[in-house]
PDB file of C-alpha atoms in Angstrom:
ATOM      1  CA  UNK P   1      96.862 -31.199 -22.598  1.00  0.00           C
ATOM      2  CA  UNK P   2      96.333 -34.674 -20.857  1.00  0.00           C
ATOM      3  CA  UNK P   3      98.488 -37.489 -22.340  1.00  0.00           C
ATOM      4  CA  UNK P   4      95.620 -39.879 -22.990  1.00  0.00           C
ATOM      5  CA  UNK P   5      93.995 -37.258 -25.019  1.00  0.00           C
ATOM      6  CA  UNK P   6      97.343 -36.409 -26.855  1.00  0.00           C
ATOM      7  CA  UNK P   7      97.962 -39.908 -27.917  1.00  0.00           C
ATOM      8  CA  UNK P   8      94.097 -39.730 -29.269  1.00  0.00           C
ATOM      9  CA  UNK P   9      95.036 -37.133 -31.318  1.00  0.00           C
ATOM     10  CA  UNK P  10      98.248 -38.893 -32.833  1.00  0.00           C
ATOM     11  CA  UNK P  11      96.504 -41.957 -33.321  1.00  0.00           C
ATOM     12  CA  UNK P  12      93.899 -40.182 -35.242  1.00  0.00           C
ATOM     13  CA  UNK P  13      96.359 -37.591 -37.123  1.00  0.00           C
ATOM     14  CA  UNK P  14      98.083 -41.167 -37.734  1.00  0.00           C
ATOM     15  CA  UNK P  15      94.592 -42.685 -38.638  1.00  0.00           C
ATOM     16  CA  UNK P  16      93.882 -40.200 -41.370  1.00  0.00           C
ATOM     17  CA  UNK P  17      97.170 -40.001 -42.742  1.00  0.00           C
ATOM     18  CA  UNK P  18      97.030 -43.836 -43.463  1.00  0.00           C
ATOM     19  CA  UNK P  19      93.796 -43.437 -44.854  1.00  0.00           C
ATOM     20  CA  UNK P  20      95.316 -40.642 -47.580  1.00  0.00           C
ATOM     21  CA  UNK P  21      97.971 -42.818 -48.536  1.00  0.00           C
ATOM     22  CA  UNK P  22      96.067 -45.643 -49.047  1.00  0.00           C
ATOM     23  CA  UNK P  23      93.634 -43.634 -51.361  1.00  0.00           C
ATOM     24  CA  UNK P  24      96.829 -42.344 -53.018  1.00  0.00           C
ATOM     25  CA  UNK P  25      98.151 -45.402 -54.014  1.00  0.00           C
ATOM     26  CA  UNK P  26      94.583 -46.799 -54.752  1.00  0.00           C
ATOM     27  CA  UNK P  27      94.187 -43.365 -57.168  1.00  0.00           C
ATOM     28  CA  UNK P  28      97.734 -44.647 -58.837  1.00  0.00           C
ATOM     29  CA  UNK P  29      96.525 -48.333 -59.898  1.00  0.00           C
ATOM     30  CA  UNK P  30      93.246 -47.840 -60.412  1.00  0.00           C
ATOM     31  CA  UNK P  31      92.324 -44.688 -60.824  1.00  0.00           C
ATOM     32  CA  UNK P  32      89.182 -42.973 -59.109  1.00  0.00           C
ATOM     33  CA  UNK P  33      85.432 -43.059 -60.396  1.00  0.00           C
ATOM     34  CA  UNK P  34      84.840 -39.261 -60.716  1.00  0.00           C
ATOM     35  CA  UNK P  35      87.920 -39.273 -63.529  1.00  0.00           C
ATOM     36  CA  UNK P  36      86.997 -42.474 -64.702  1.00  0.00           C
ATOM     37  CA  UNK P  37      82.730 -41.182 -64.996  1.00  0.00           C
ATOM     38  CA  UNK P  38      84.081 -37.930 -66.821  1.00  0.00           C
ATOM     39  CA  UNK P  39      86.187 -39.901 -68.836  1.00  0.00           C
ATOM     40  CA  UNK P  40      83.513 -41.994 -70.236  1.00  0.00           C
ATOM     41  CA  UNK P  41      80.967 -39.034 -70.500  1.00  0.00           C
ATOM     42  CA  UNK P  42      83.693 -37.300 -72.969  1.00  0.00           C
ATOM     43  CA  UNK P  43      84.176 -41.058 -74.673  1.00  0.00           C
ATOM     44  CA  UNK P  44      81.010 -41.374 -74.970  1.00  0.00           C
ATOM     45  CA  UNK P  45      80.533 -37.797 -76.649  1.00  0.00           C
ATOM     46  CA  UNK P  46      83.220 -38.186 -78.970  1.00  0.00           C
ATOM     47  CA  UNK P  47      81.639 -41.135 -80.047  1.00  0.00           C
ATOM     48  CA  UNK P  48      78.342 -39.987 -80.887  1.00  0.00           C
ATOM     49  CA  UNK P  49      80.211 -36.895 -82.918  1.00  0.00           C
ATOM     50  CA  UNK P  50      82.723 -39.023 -84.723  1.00  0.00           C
ATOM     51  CA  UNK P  51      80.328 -42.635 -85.538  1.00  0.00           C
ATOM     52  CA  UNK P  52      76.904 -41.048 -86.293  1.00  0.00           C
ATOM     53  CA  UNK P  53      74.334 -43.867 -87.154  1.00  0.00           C
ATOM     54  CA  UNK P  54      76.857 -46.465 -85.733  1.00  0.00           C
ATOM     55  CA  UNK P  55      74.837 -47.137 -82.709  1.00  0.00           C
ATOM     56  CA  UNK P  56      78.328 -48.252 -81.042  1.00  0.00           C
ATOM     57  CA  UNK P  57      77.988 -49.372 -77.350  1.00  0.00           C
ATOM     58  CA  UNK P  58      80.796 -47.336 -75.187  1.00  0.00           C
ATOM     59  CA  UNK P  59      81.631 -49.162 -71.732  1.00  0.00           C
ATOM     60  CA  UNK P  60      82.380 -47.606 -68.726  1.00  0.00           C
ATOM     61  CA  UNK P  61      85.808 -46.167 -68.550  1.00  0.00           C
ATOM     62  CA  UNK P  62      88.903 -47.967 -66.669  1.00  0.00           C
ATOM     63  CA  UNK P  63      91.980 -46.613 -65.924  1.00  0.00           C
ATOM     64  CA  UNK P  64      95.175 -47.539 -67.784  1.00  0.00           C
ATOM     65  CA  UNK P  65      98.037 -47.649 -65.154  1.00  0.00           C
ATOM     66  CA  UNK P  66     100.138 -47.556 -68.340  1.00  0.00           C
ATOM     67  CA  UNK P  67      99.237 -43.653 -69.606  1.00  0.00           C
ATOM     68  CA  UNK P  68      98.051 -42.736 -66.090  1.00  0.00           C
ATOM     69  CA  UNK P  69      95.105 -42.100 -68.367  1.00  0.00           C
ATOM     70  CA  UNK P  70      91.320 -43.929 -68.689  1.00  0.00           C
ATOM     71  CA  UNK P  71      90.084 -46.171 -71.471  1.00  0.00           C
ATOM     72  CA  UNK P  72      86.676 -47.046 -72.626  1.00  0.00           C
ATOM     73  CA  UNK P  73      85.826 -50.270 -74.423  1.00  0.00           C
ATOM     74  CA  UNK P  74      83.983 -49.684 -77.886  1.00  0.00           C
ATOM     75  CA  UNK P  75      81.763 -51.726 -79.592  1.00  0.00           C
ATOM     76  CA  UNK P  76      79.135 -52.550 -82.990  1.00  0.00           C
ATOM     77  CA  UNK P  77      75.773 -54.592 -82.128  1.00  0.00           C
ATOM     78  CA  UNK P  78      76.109 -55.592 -85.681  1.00  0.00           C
ATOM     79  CA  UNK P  79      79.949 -56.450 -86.041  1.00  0.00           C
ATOM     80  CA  UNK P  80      82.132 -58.446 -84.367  1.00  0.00           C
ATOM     81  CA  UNK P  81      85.237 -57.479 -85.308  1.00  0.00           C
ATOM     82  CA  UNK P  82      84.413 -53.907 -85.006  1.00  0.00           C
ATOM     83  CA  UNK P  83      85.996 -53.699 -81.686  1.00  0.00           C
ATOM     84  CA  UNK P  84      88.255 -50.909 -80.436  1.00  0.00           C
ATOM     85  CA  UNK P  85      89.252 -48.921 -77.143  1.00  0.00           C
ATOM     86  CA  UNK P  86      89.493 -45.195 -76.919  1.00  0.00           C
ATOM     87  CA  UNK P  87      91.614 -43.343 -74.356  1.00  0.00           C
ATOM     88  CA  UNK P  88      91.303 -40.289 -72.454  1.00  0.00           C
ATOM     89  CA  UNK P  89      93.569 -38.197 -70.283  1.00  0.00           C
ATOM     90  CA  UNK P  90      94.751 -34.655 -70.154  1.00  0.00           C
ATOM     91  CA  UNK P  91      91.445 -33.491 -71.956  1.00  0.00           C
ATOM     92  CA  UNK P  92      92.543 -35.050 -74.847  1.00  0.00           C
ATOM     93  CA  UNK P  93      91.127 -38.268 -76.626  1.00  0.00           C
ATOM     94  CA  UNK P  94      92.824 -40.919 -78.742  1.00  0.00           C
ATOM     95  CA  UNK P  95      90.502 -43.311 -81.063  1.00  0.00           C
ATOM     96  CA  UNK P  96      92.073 -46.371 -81.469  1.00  0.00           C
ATOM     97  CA  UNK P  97      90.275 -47.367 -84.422  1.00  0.00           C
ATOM     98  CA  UNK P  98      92.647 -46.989 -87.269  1.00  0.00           C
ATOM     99  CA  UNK P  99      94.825 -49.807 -85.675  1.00  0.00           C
ATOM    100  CA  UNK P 100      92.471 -52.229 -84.091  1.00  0.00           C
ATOM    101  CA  UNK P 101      89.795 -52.616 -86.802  1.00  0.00           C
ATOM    102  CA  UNK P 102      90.770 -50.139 -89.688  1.00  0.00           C
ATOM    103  CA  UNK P 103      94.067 -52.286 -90.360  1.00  0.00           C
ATOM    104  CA  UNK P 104      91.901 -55.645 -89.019  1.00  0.00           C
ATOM    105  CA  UNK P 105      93.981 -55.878 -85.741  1.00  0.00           C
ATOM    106  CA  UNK P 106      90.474 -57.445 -84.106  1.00  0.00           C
ATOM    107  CA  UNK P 107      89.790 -60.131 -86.624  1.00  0.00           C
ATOM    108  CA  UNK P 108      93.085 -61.101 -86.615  1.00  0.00           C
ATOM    109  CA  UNK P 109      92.697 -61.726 -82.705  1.00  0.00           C
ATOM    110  CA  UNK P 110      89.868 -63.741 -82.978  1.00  0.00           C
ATOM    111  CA  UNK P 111      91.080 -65.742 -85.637  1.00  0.00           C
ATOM    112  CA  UNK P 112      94.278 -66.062 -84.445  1.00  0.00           C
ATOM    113  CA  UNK P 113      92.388 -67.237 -80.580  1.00  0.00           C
ATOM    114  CA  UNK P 114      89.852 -69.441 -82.724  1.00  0.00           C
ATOM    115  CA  UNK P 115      92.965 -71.089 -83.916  1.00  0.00           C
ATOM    116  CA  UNK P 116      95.147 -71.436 -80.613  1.00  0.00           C
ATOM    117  CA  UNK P 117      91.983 -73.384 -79.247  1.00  0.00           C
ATOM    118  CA  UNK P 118      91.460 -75.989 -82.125  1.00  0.00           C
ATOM    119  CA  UNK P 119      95.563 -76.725 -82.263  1.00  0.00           C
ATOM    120  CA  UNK P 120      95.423 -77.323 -78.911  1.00  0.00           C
ATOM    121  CA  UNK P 121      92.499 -79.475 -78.864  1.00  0.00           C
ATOM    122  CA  UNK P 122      93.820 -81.442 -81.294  1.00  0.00           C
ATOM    123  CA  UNK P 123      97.405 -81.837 -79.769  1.00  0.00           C
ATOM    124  CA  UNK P 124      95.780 -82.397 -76.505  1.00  0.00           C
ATOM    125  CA  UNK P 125      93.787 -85.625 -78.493  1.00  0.00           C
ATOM    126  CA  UNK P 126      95.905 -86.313 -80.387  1.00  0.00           C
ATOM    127  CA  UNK P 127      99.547 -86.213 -79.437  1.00  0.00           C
ATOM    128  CA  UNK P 128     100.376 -88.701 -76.629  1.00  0.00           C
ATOM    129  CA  UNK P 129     103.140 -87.417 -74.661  1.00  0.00           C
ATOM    130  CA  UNK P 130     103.136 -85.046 -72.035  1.00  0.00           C
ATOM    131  CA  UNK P 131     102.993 -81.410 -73.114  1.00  0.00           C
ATOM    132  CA  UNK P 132     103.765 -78.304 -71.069  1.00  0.00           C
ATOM    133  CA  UNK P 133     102.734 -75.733 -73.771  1.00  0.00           C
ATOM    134  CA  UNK P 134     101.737 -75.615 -77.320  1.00  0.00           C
ATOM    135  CA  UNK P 135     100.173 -72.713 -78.811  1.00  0.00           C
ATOM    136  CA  UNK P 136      99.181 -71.867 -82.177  1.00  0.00           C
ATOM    137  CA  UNK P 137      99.384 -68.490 -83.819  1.00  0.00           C
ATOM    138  CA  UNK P 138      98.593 -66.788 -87.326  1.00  0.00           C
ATOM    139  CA  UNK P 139     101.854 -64.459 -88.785  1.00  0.00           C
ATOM    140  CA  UNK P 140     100.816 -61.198 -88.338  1.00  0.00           C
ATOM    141  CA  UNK P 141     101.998 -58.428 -90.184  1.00  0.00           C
ATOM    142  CA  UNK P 142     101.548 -54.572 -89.387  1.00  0.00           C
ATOM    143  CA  UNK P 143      98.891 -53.824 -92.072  1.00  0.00           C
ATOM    144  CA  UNK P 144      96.821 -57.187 -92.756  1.00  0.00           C
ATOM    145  CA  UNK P 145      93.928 -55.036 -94.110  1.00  0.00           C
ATOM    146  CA  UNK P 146      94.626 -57.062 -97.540  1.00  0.00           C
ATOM    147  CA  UNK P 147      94.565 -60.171 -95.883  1.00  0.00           C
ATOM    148  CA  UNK P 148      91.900 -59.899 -93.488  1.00  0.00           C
ATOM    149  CA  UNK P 149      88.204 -58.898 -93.833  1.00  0.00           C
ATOM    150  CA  UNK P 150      85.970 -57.523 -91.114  1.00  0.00           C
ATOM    151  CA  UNK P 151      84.083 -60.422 -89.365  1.00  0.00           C
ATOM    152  CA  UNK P 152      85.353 -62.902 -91.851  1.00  0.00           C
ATOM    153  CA  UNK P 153      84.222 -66.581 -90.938  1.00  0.00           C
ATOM    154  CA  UNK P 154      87.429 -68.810 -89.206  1.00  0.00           C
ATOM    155  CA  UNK P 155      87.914 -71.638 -92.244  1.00  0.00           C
ATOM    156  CA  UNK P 156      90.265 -74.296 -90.215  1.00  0.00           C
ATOM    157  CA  UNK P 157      90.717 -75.464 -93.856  1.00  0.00           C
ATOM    158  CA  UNK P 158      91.376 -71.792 -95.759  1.00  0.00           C
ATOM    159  CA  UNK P 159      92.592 -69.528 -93.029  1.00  0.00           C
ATOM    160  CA  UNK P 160      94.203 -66.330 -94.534  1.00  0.00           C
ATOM    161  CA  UNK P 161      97.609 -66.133 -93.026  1.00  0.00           C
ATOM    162  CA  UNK P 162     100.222 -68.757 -92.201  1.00  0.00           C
ATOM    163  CA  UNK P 163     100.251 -70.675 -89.129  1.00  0.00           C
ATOM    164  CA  UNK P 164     102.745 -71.574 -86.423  1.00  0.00           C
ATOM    165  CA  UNK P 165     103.131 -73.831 -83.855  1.00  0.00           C
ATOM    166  CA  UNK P 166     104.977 -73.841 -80.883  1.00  0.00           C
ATOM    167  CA  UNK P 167     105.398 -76.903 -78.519  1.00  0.00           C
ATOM    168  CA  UNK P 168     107.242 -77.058 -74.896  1.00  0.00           C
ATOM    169  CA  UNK P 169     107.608 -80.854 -73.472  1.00  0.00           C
ATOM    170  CA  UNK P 170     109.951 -82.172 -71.178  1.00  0.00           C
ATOM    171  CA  UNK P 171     111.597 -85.633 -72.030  1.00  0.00           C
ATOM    172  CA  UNK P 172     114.552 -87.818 -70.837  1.00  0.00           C
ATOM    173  CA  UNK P 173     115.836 -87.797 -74.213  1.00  0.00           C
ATOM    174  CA  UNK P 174     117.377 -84.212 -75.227  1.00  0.00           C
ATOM    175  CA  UNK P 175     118.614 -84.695 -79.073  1.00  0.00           C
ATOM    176  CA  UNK P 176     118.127 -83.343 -82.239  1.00  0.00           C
ATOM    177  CA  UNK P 177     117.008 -86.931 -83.153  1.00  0.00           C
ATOM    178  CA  UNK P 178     113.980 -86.941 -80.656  1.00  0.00           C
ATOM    179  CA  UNK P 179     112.885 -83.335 -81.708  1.00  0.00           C
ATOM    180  CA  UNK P 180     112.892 -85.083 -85.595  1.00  0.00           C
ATOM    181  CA  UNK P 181     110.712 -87.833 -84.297  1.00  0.00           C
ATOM    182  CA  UNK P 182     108.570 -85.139 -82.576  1.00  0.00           C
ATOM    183  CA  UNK P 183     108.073 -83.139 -85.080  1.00  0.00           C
ATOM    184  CA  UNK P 184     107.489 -85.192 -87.702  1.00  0.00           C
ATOM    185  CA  UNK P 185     104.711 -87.334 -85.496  1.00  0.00           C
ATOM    186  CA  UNK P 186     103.196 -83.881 -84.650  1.00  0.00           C
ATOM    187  CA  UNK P 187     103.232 -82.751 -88.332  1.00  0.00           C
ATOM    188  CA  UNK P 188     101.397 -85.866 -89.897  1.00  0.00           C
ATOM    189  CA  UNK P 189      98.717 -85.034 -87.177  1.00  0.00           C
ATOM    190  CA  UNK P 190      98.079 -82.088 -88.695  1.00  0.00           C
ATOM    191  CA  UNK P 191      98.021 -82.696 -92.223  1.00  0.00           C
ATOM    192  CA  UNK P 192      95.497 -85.956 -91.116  1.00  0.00           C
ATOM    193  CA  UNK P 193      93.416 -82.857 -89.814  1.00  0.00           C
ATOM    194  CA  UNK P 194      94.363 -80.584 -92.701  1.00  0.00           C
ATOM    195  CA  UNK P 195      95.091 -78.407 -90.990  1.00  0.00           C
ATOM    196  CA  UNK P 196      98.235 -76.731 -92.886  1.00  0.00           C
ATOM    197  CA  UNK P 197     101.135 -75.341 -90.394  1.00  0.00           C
ATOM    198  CA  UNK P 198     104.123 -72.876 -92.228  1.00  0.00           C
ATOM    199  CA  UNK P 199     106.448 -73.010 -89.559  1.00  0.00           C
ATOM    200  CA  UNK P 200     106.880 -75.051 -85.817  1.00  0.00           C
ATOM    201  CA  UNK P 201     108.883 -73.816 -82.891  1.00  0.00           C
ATOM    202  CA  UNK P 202     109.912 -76.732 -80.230  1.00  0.00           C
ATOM    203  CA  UNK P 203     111.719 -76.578 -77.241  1.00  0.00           C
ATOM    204  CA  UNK P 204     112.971 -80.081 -75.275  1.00  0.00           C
ATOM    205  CA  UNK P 205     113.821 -79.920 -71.598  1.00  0.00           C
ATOM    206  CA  UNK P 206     115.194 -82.336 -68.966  1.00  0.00           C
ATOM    207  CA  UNK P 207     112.260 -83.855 -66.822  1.00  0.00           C
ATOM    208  CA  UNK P 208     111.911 -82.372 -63.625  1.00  0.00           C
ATOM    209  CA  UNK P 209     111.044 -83.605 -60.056  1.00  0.00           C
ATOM    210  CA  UNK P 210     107.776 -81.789 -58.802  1.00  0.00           C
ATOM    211  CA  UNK P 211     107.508 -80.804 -54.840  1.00  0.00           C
ATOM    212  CA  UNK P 212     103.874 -82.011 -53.163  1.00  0.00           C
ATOM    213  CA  UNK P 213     102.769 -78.208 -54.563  1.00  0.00           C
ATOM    214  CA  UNK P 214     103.436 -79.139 -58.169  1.00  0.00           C
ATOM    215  CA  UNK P 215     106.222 -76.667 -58.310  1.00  0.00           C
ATOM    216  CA  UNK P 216     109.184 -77.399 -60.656  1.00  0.00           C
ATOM    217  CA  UNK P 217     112.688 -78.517 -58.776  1.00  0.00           C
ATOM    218  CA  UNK P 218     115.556 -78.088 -60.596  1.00  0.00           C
ATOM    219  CA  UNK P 219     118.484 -79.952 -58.515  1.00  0.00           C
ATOM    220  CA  UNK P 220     120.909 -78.935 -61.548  1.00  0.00           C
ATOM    221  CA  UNK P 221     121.168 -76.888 -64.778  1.00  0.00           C
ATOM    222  CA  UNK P 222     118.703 -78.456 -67.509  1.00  0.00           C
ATOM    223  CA  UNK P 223     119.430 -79.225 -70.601  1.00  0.00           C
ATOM    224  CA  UNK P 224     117.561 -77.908 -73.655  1.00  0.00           C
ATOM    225  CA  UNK P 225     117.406 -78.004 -77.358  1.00  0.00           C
ATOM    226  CA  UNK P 226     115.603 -74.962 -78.918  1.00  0.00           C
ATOM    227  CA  UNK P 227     114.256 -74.815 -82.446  1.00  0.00           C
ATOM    228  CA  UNK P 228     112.643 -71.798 -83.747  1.00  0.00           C
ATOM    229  CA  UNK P 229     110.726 -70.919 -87.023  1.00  0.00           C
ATOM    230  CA  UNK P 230     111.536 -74.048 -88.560  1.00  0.00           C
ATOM    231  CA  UNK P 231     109.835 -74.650 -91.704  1.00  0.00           C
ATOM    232  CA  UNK P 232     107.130 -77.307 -92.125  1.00  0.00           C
ATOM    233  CA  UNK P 233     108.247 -78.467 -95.788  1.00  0.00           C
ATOM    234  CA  UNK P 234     111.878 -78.811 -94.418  1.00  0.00           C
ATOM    235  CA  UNK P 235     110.695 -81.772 -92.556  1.00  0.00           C
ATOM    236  CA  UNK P 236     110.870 -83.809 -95.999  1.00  0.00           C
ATOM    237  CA  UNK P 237     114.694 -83.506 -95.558  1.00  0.00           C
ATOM    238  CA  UNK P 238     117.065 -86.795 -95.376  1.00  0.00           C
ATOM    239  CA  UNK P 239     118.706 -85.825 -92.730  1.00  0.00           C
ATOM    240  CA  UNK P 240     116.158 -83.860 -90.214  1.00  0.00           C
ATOM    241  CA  UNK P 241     118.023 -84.503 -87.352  1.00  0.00           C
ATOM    242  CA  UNK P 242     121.470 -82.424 -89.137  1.00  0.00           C
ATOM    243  CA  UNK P 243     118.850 -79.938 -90.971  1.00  0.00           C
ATOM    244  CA  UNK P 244     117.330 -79.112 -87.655  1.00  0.00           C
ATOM    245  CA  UNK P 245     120.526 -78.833 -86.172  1.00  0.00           C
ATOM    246  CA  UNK P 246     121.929 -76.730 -89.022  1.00  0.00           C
ATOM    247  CA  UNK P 247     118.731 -74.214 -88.968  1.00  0.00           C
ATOM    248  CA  UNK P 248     119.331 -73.592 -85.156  1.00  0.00           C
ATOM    249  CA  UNK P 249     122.654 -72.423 -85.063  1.00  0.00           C
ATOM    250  CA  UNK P 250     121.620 -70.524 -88.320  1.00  0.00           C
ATOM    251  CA  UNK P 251     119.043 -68.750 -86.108  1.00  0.00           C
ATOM    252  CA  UNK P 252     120.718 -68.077 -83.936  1.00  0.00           C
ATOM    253  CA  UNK P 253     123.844 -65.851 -85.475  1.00  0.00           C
ATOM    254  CA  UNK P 254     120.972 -63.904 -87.201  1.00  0.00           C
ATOM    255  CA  UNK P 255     119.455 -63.048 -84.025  1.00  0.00           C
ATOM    256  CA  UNK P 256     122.775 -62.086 -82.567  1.00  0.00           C
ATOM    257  CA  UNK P 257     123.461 -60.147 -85.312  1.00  0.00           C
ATOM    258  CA  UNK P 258     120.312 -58.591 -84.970  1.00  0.00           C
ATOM    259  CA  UNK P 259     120.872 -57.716 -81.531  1.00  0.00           C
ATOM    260  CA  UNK P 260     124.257 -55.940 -82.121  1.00  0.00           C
ATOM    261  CA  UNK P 261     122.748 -53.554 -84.787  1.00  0.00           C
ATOM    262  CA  UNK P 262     121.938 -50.030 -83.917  1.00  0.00           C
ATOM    263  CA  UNK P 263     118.327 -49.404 -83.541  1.00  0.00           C
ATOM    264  CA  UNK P 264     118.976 -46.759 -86.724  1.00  0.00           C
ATOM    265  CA  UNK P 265     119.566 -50.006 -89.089  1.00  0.00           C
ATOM    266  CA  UNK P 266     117.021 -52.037 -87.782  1.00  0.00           C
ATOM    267  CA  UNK P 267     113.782 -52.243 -90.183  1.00  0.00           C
TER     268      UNK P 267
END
C-alpha cells in the first residue's frame, strides 16, 4: 500500500474516531433526541393516563445530566402554580407532583421570587450605600401545604410565611457598631414600606481595589463581620452593637455543634 494512501486512511480512521468521541461526550451532557423524543412520548402518555380532564401541557423532554435520565416540564392552562417536572429513564417514570405542587413547593417559588424582586427594588431605592447582594427569601418548611394555597395572590402586606433578608456590602468601617447602624437604617425602610422582615443576615467586608475588568483584588486577607438569622425585634435592644455581637458567636457554637453530630442525631 502507497504511503500517501496509508496516511489517508489514518487520518480518516483518526477522523471518525474523533467524531465518536465527540458524540459520546455530547450523548453524556446532553443527552440525544431519539431518548429524549421517546422520553417525552412515554411523559406524555403517562400524563394523559394519570391527569384525565387536566388538559396539562407536557414540554419536550431534556436530559438531566444529574440521573443520566430525561425530564419533561408539566404544566395547567388554568393554574399557575400547578407546575411540576416528570422524569424518565430506565423505562421507569417518576411524577414529581406530590412535592412541587401537592405540598405547594411552586407557589412558594413564585412568592418567594415575587418577593426577592420587590426587597431589592426597594433596597436598591432606597438604601444609599453601595450593595453587593441583598436578597430576600420566605422560610420554607418541608410541608407548607397549610401555609400556602395553590395560585394564592402575593400580598407584600400579608404574605404567609416569614421573611428574611440578607445584605452583602463592602465598607471601610468593619464593626459591630456599623452593622447596628446598618441594620437599623435598613429596618426602618422596611417598616416605612410595611413590609414586615422576621429575621436579617449581613455580612461587612473590607473595600476592595477593582482591576480595569471589574474583577475583585485582594492585596491581603479581608476582614469580615458575619451576622446570621438575627432577629428583627432584637434590634429594639440597648446595646445592638453587644447583642449583635453576642448572637454571632452564639451562632456560631450551634453550628459547630451541629457539624460534629453524627448524621444519626441530626433531625
Amino acid at each position: 500500500m502507497k504511503p500517501q494512501k496509508l496516511r489517508r486512511i489514518l487520518a480518516g480512521g483518526l477522523g471518525l474516531l474523533l467524531v465518536v468521541l465527540l458524540l459520546f461526550l455530547w450523548n453524556g451532557t446532553a443527552g440525544n433526541p431519539i431518548s429524549a423524543l421517546i422520553a417525552t412520548r412515554n411523559i406524555t402518555a403517562y400524563v394523559k393516563e394519570t391527569y384525565p380532564g387536566a388538559n396539562f401541557s407536557v414540554e419536550n423532554a431534556h436530559y438531566n445530566f444529574k440521573t443520566g435520565g430525561y425530564s419533561c416540564f408539566v404544566t395547567s392552562p388554568i393554574s399557575e402554580d400547578t407546575a411540576f417536572s416528570i422524569d424518565y429513564g430506565g423505562g421507569k417514570i417518576w411524577d414529581r407532583y406530590e412535592s412541587e405542587v401537592g405540598n405547594r413547593f411552586s407557589t412558594y417559588r413564585r412568592l418567594d421570587g415575587e418577593l426577592d424582586g420587590l426587597v431589592e427594588k426597594i433596597v436598591q431605592e432606597q438604601f444609599p450605600h453601595k450593595v453587593n447582594l441583598v436578597i430576600g427569601t420566605l422560610e420554607a418548611g418541608e410541608d407548607m401545604s397549610n401555609d400556602l394555597t395553590l395560585d394564592m395572590p402575593f400580598d407584600r402586606y400579608h404574605l404567609p410565611l416569614p421573611v428574611e433578608v440578607t445584605l452583602w456590602m463592602d465598607t471601610e468601617d468593619i464593626s459591630y457598631d456599623q452593622a447596628a447602624r446598618l441594620l437599623l437604617e435598613l429596618d426602618g425602610i422596611f417598616q416605612r414600606e410595611k413590609l414586615a422582615v422576621a429575621r436579617y443576615s449581613i455580612r461587612l467586608s473590607d473595600v476592595v481595589e477593582y482591576d480595569k475588568n471589574g474583577n475583585p483584588v485582594y492585596d491581603h486577607q479581608r476582614e469580615e463581620v458575619n451576622i446570621y438569622d438575627f432577629p428583627a425585634a432584637r434590634l429594639a435592644a440597648e446595646n445592638l452593637p453587644q447583642v449583635l455581637e453576642e448572637h454571632r458567636i452564639q451562632w456560631e457554637k450551634e453550628a459547630d455543634a451541629w457539624k460534629e453530630e453524627s448524621p444519626e442525631n441530626r433531625e
